Amino acid sequence: MSFALPQLDAPPTTTSTRTHCPYCAFQCGTVLTGDNALSLKIEGDAEFPVNAGRLCVKGWSAAELLGHPDRLLKPLVRGAFGELLPASWPVALDRIADAFRRIQAEHGLDAVGLFGSGALTNEKAYLLGKFARVTLRTPHMDYNGRYCMSSAAGAGNKAFGIDRGLPFPVSDIALSRTLFVVGSNPFDTLPPIAQWFEKQRTNGGRLIVADPRRTPTARSADLHLQLTPGSDLALANGLLFIAIEEKLVDAEFISSRTNGFDAVRRTVLQYYPARVEQMTGVSESALRQTVRWLAESGPSMILTGRGPEQQSKGVDSVLGFINLTLALGLPGKPGAGFGTLTGQGNGQGGREHGQKADQLPGYRLIEVDAHREHVARVWGVDPASLPRKGRSAYELLDSCGQPNGIRGLLVMGSNVAVASPHSGSVIERLKSLDFLAVCDSFANETAELADVVLPVKQWAEEDGTMTNLEGRVIRRRKAMASPPGVKSDLDIIRELANRLGHAEKFTFASTEAVFDELRLATAGGTADYAGISYDRIDREDGVFWPCPSEDHPGTPRLFGERFHHADGKAKFHVIEHRPAGEEPDAEFPLYFTTGRYQEHYNSGAQTRRVAKLSGAKPIPRLQLHPELATLLGIENDWFVTVESRRGRVEFKVEVSIGIRPDTLFAPFHWGGRHAANLLTNPALDPTSRMPEFKLAAVRVVAVREPDFSAPEVSA
Ligand code: SF4
């Protein structure tokens, strides 16, 4: 049976459109000129205050994907002989609805799962969450933002009572006198942010970077703390010890605006400088210099990235730096405080509107009765009908095909076969599913395993909203028509809901109408969007949440008067250093850590298809220190096979003094034989369920010289 629903987005009305880059959380403003894939030009939007006209190489080249020859333009359905074959939309959608209906009838509601994405607009994230809870009634929905922001989110909620990546506008960076960046390389991952660092430097500010690698950001720092991988938490406690010992803490702030400092002070007495120097590899003089600059030079800011966060102790590591920030009395003042640099385009909004297994729209919690009742009222359903908390991202994937696990899965906008830790195991789990459906623009490594693949619209072809790393809600605006044969993710959700008997709850006249229902669902919640409208975003160039009413100005800076716990105070947390899920030992003696190239984004499914980007970085290179190269008897451009307890990968070597001799680094943008995540450890943080992407124990098991007669093949 097929249903024809009207498409949600109206045709574009102008040939010059202000919108935003499709990739990372900086969500640079862009101006698109032209109305088709071949002629579209992208310029940085000088009026948008976050990037002020600058873009990185990914943003400049994003239009190449719109008319790319690899683009999926027809649904694909797996045929009787195992190959993916073109099919009509009704056939493909019926196949998904029939499979989900059959699996749930035979194995229960919990046997189907949904996996969303930090790339989806707020409207899509919201509607996908509603589809999971209202139509499928499965608890098992999560998204790839779990792999990105969940530890910082968990720590922010514990300490401040709220999770917003930056609790201040990004322009505050320029006001800070000392900026301390921990485990992030924004000069490569968010290059236009460098303008705020430059302004900070021009204003006389200093930069400190903690990172096991000497990244471009670390190279520009006044002080680089090249710490041992996994020692971030000990570093944070050690810095707090020095702040207390040297009487640099802000006693008035601690007593009037926080709880729990005494217990933390007693704990950090164990983190005296000589011990922390041994644990972290950072000298006592550098530790003391860091604290003095943070405490004495004016407004100071601490920003964390995925380094401390993507660990099995990620929440505690972030809490360690929040403890330090609170002890120094930094939050709530211009140019000061704690923030985290969000990764994915809508990683922030994605988790505010119900994609996480434990959350409902507005950052409401699925296990809290009052929260369930509010959202159920908006959705017109019985609160008791809403499922409870489901499995987190890795746990959801790891249950696929297992007894009492997921048997049917829909993945929307996420390449989980490349992006997940221990990816070899995840691929086997996906293969063991009864049914897998994927919505994407390209046949990525996950789509290759699917029974049905649905081709979707891209960023320049649709309307919606995103929430950037500052908590600023912005408009994605349609600049051109989509090619015939593709649909919006929103249309796909609506058509599936229609087939599964819930058409009336998924009937919307426009994308804006979805947003208007989202506003109602978030009203009164922590992430309150009730006062944000498309018109306001247009007029004000974005609105910061929380914004509870249309006459509320929005909240660019949090914590000036109060934190978001009931008593208005922030909470210190006692945290202790503990080993990673896996530490180097005699068998696997080296640390392995992962990260990003400037030229690529996430699993690389898009950027590996852009000629300029794949030309610059065709394959992942394994960064390795010259001392280790000598020990292994290898040279630059040779190949080594690296093995962990989970898999092995052959990498081409880049010998570099930019890394510690005990550590190997590789980017994670490739799948297949180049997949760094074949090696990574799925040990999970107990609170955030974040996998330990940043630290695995490995060994080098083979080396070989390059074969110069064979051309290098792009992956
Ligand atoms: Fe800006 Fe990020 Fe896009 Fe680069 S990838 S242009 S930093 S939004």
Coordinates of N, CA, C and O and ligand atoms in Angstrom, one line a residue, residues 21-28 54-60 189-192 601, ligand 1:
C21 N 26.7 26.1 7.2 CA 27.5 25.0 6.7 C 26.9 23.7 7.2 O 26.3 23.6 8.3
P22 N 26.9 22.6 6.4 CA 26.3 21.3 6.8 C 27.1 20.6 7.9 O 26.6 19.6 8.4
Y23 N 28.3 21.0 8.2 CA 29.2 20.0 8.9 C 29.1 20.3 10.5 O 28.2 20.0 11.1
C24 N 30.1 21.0 11.0 CA 30.4 20.9 12.4 C 29.6 21.9 13.3 O 28.8 22.7 12.7
A25 N 29.8 21.8 14.6 CA 29.0 22.6 15.5 C 29.2 24.1 15.5 O 28.4 24.9 16.1
F26 N 30.2 24.5 14.8 CA 30.4 26.0 14.7 C 29.3 26.6 13.8 O 29.0 27.7 13.9
Q27 N 28.8 25.8 12.9 CA 27.6 26.2 12.1 C 27.9 27.6 11.5 O 27.1 28.5 11.6
C28 N 29.0 27.6 10.8 CA 29.4 28.9 10.1 C 28.2 29.4 9.2 O 27.6 28.6 8.5
R54 N 34.3 33.9 7.8 CA 35.3 32.8 7.6 C 34.7 31.5 7.5 O 33.7 31.2 8.1
L55 N 35.3 30.6 6.6 CA 34.9 29.2 6.5 C 36.2 28.4 6.5 O 37.2 28.9 6.2
C56 N 36.0 27.1 6.8 CA 37.2 26.2 6.6 C 37.0 25.5 5.2 O 36.0 25.7 4.5
V57 N 38.0 24.7 4.9 CA 38.0 24.1 3.5 C 36.8 23.2 3.3 O 36.3 23.0 2.2
K58 N 36.3 22.6 4.4 CA 35.1 21.8 4.3 C 33.9 22.6 3.9 O 33.1 22.2 3.0
G59 N 33.8 23.8 4.5 CA 32.6 24.6 4.2 C 32.7 25.2 2.8 O 31.7 25.2 2.1
W60 N 33.9 25.6 2.4 CA 34.0 26.2 1.0 C 33.6 25.1 0.0 O 33.1 25.5 -1.1
T189 N 39.9 21.5 13.9 CA 38.5 21.0 13.8 C 37.5 22.1 13.7 O 36.4 21.9 13.1
L190 N 37.7 23.4 14.1 CA 36.8 24.5 13.9 C 37.6 25.7 13.5 O 37.7 26.7 14.2
P191 N 38.3 25.7 12.3 CA 39.3 26.7 12.0 C 38.8 28.2 12.1 O 39.6 29.0 12.6
P192 N 37.5 28.5 11.8 CA 37.2 29.9 11.9 C 37.1 30.4 13.3 O 37.1 31.6 13.6
Y601 N 35.4 15.1 7.9 CA 34.4 15.2 8.9 C 33.8 13.8 9.3 O 33.4 13.1 8.4
Ligands
SF4_1 FE1 32.6 26.2 9.7 FE2 32.7 23.8 10.8 FE3 31.7 24.2 8.3 FE4 34.3 24.4 8.8 S1 33.1 22.5 8.9 S2 33.0 25.8 7.6 S3 34.3 25.3 10.8 S4 30.8 24.9 10.3

